[in-house]
Amino acid sequence: QVQLVESGGGLVQAGGSLRLSCVASGSIFSVNAMGWYRQAPGKQRELVAGITSGGTTNYADSVKGRFTISRDNAKNTVYLQMNSLKPEDTAVYYCNAAVVTTTTRVKYNYWGQGTQVTVSS
C-alpha cells in the first residue's frame, strides 16, 4: 500500500509564488517517475511537469520558465516551485508517482488526493 500526500496549495495574487510538496509513503521498493498534474473545473486533467528517476524534467508549454519540478529521493518527495502565477493556473493540483511496492514488485501508478491552487487577478 502506497499513499501520496500533497501540501502547499492556497490562495495567492497574480504574480505570486507557491511551493507544492508531495510525500510518498508505505511499502515502497522503489519510486520511478514522479509528476504534477492539474485539473480545472470542466476541463481534463493535464500534465504540468514531470521528472524521471534520473532527473530529466519536462514541462507543459504554459508553465515553462515559471515552474520548476524537483525531487528528494531520500525523502520520497517531489516539489513544484510555482512562480509568476497567473489566474489561468487556478486548478486542483495532483501528485503522481510510479512506484514498485515491496509486496508485489510490480510498478503501479499512484495518485494523491489533490491540493487547491487559486490565483486571483
mmCIF file of C-alpha atoms in Angstrom:
data_model
loop_
_atom_site.group_PDB
_atom_site.id
_atom_site.type_symbol
_atom_site.label_atom_id
_atom_site.label_comp_id
_atom_site.label_asym_id
_atom_site.label_seq_id
_atom_site.Cartn_x
_atom_site.Cartn_y
_atom_site.Cartn_z
ATOM 1 C CA GLN A 1 0.000 0.000 0.000
ATOM 2 C CA VAL A 2 1.308 3.438 -1.038
ATOM 3 C CA GLN A 3 -0.014 6.869 -0.164
ATOM 4 C CA LEU A 4 0.790 10.226 -1.763
ATOM 5 C CA VAL A 5 0.010 13.361 0.242
ATOM 6 C CA GLU A 6 0.170 16.836 -1.301
ATOM 7 C CA SER A 7 0.539 20.117 0.566
ATOM 8 C CA GLY A 8 1.325 23.768 -0.098
ATOM 9 C CA GLY A 9 -1.719 24.885 -2.046
ATOM 10 C CA GLY A 10 -3.563 28.074 -1.267
ATOM 11 C CA LEU A 11 -4.783 31.445 -2.469
ATOM 12 C CA VAL A 12 -2.339 33.939 -3.975
ATOM 13 C CA GLN A 13 -2.486 37.036 -6.130
ATOM 14 C CA ALA A 14 -1.304 37.061 -9.727
ATOM 15 C CA GLY A 15 2.473 37.306 -9.835
ATOM 16 C CA GLY A 16 2.888 35.493 -6.539
ATOM 17 C CA SER A 17 4.523 32.163 -5.735
ATOM 18 C CA LEU A 18 3.665 28.831 -4.138
ATOM 19 C CA ARG A 19 5.655 25.691 -3.442
ATOM 20 C CA LEU A 20 3.840 22.368 -3.580
ATOM 21 C CA SER A 21 5.142 19.224 -1.897
ATOM 22 C CA CYS A 22 4.180 15.585 -2.283
ATOM 23 C CA VAL A 23 5.401 12.814 0.017
ATOM 24 C CA ALA A 24 5.134 9.124 -0.848
ATOM 25 C CA SER A 25 4.927 6.601 1.986
ATOM 26 C CA GLY A 26 4.084 2.947 2.550
ATOM 27 C CA SER A 27 5.522 -0.319 1.292
ATOM 28 C CA ILE A 28 7.903 1.245 -1.200
ATOM 29 C CA PHE A 29 10.548 -0.751 -3.004
ATOM 30 C CA SER A 30 11.433 1.996 -5.461
ATOM 31 C CA VAL A 31 9.973 5.218 -6.831
ATOM 32 C CA ASN A 32 10.370 5.838 -10.525
ATOM 33 C CA ALA A 33 8.948 8.815 -12.426
ATOM 34 C CA MET A 34 7.009 11.473 -10.493
ATOM 35 C CA GLY A 35 4.940 14.367 -11.720
ATOM 36 C CA TRP A 36 2.357 17.049 -11.156
ATOM 37 C CA TYR A 37 -0.969 17.256 -12.958
ATOM 38 C CA ARG A 38 -3.769 19.786 -12.644
ATOM 39 C CA GLN A 39 -7.466 19.892 -13.375
ATOM 40 C CA ALA A 40 -9.681 22.952 -13.612
ATOM 41 C CA PRO A 41 -13.491 22.689 -13.349
ATOM 42 C CA GLY A 42 -14.999 21.328 -16.553
ATOM 43 C CA LYS A 43 -11.612 20.533 -18.076
ATOM 44 C CA GLN A 44 -9.459 17.431 -18.489
ATOM 45 C CA ARG A 45 -6.570 16.648 -16.210
ATOM 46 C CA GLU A 46 -3.292 17.739 -17.803
ATOM 47 C CA LEU A 47 0.394 17.205 -17.140
ATOM 48 C CA VAL A 48 2.113 20.237 -15.640
ATOM 49 C CA ALA A 49 5.595 18.861 -15.029
ATOM 50 C CA GLY A 50 7.322 15.508 -14.755
ATOM 51 C CA ILE A 51 10.670 14.232 -13.529
ATOM 52 C CA THR A 52 12.262 10.840 -14.154
ATOM 53 C CA SER A 53 14.267 8.801 -11.679
ATOM 54 C CA GLY A 54 17.367 10.075 -13.479
ATOM 55 C CA GLY A 55 16.392 13.717 -13.017
ATOM 56 C CA THR A 56 15.199 14.510 -16.536
ATOM 57 C CA THR A 57 12.371 17.058 -16.467
ATOM 58 C CA ASN A 58 9.626 18.122 -18.818
ATOM 59 C CA TYR A 59 7.039 20.897 -18.601
ATOM 60 C CA ALA A 60 3.837 21.976 -20.217
ATOM 61 C CA ASP A 61 4.460 24.885 -22.574
ATOM 62 C CA SER A 62 2.181 27.095 -20.495
ATOM 63 C CA VAL A 63 4.425 26.856 -17.406
ATOM 64 C CA LYS A 64 7.914 26.766 -18.908
ATOM 65 C CA GLY A 65 10.131 29.400 -17.351
ATOM 66 C CA ARG A 66 7.791 29.851 -14.382
ATOM 67 C CA PHE A 67 7.558 26.437 -12.686
ATOM 68 C CA THR A 68 10.348 24.137 -11.518
ATOM 69 C CA ILE A 69 9.963 20.487 -10.546
ATOM 70 C CA SER A 70 12.488 18.758 -8.292
ATOM 71 C CA ARG A 71 12.731 15.677 -6.084
ATOM 72 C CA ASP A 72 14.430 14.430 -2.944
ATOM 73 C CA ASN A 73 14.867 10.683 -3.290
ATOM 74 C CA ALA A 74 15.937 10.248 0.334
ATOM 75 C CA LYS A 75 12.576 11.661 1.438
ATOM 76 C CA ASN A 76 10.461 10.176 -1.381
ATOM 77 C CA THR A 77 9.290 13.705 -2.060
ATOM 78 C CA VAL A 78 8.623 15.739 -5.188
ATOM 79 C CA TYR A 79 8.242 19.521 -5.262
ATOM 80 C CA LEU A 80 6.771 22.072 -7.628
ATOM 81 C CA GLN A 81 8.000 25.643 -7.276
ATOM 82 C CA MET A 82 5.445 27.916 -8.913
ATOM 83 C CA ASN A 83 6.463 31.500 -9.689
ATOM 84 C CA SER A 84 4.788 34.338 -11.580
ATOM 85 C CA LEU A 85 1.411 32.705 -11.080
ATOM 86 C CA LYS A 86 -1.455 33.603 -13.384
ATOM 87 C CA PRO A 87 -5.227 33.257 -12.899
ATOM 88 C CA GLU A 88 -5.245 30.509 -15.541
ATOM 89 C CA ASP A 89 -3.057 28.412 -13.219
ATOM 90 C CA THR A 90 -6.056 28.014 -10.905
ATOM 91 C CA ALA A 91 -6.827 24.305 -10.526
ATOM 92 C CA VAL A 92 -6.579 21.297 -8.258
ATOM 93 C CA TYR A 93 -3.021 20.011 -8.468
ATOM 94 C CA TYR A 94 -2.427 16.261 -8.188
ATOM 95 C CA CYS A 95 0.768 14.404 -7.449
ATOM 96 C CA ASN A 96 1.533 11.242 -9.413
ATOM 97 C CA ALA A 97 4.210 8.606 -8.931
ATOM 98 C CA ALA A 98 5.156 5.286 -10.481
ATOM 99 C CA VAL A 99 6.006 3.035 -7.535
ATOM 100 C CA VAL A 100 7.222 -0.544 -7.166
ATOM 101 C CA THR A 101 5.983 -1.949 -3.856
ATOM 102 C CA THR A 102 7.808 -4.387 -1.618
ATOM 103 C CA THR A 103 4.853 -6.769 -1.627
ATOM 104 C CA THR A 104 4.147 -7.119 -5.350
ATOM 105 C CA ARG A 105 7.366 -5.940 -7.031
ATOM 106 C CA VAL A 106 5.120 -4.572 -9.769
ATOM 107 C CA LYS A 107 5.150 -0.937 -10.914
ATOM 108 C CA TYR A 108 1.861 0.880 -10.381
ATOM 109 C CA ASN A 109 0.727 4.446 -10.910
ATOM 110 C CA TYR A 110 -0.436 6.204 -7.708
ATOM 111 C CA TRP A 111 -2.290 9.495 -7.258
ATOM 112 C CA GLY A 112 -2.592 11.922 -4.388
ATOM 113 C CA GLN A 113 -5.879 13.498 -3.302
ATOM 114 C CA GLY A 114 -5.009 16.910 -4.715
ATOM 115 C CA THR A 115 -4.378 20.391 -3.365
ATOM 116 C CA GLN A 116 -6.248 23.515 -4.455
ATOM 117 C CA VAL A 117 -4.338 26.399 -6.022
ATOM 118 C CA THR A 118 -6.271 29.615 -6.599
ATOM 119 C CA VAL A 119 -4.729 32.664 -8.260
ATOM 120 C CA SER A 120 -6.661 35.920 -8.116
ATOM 121 C CA SER A 121 -6.308 38.709 -10.662
#
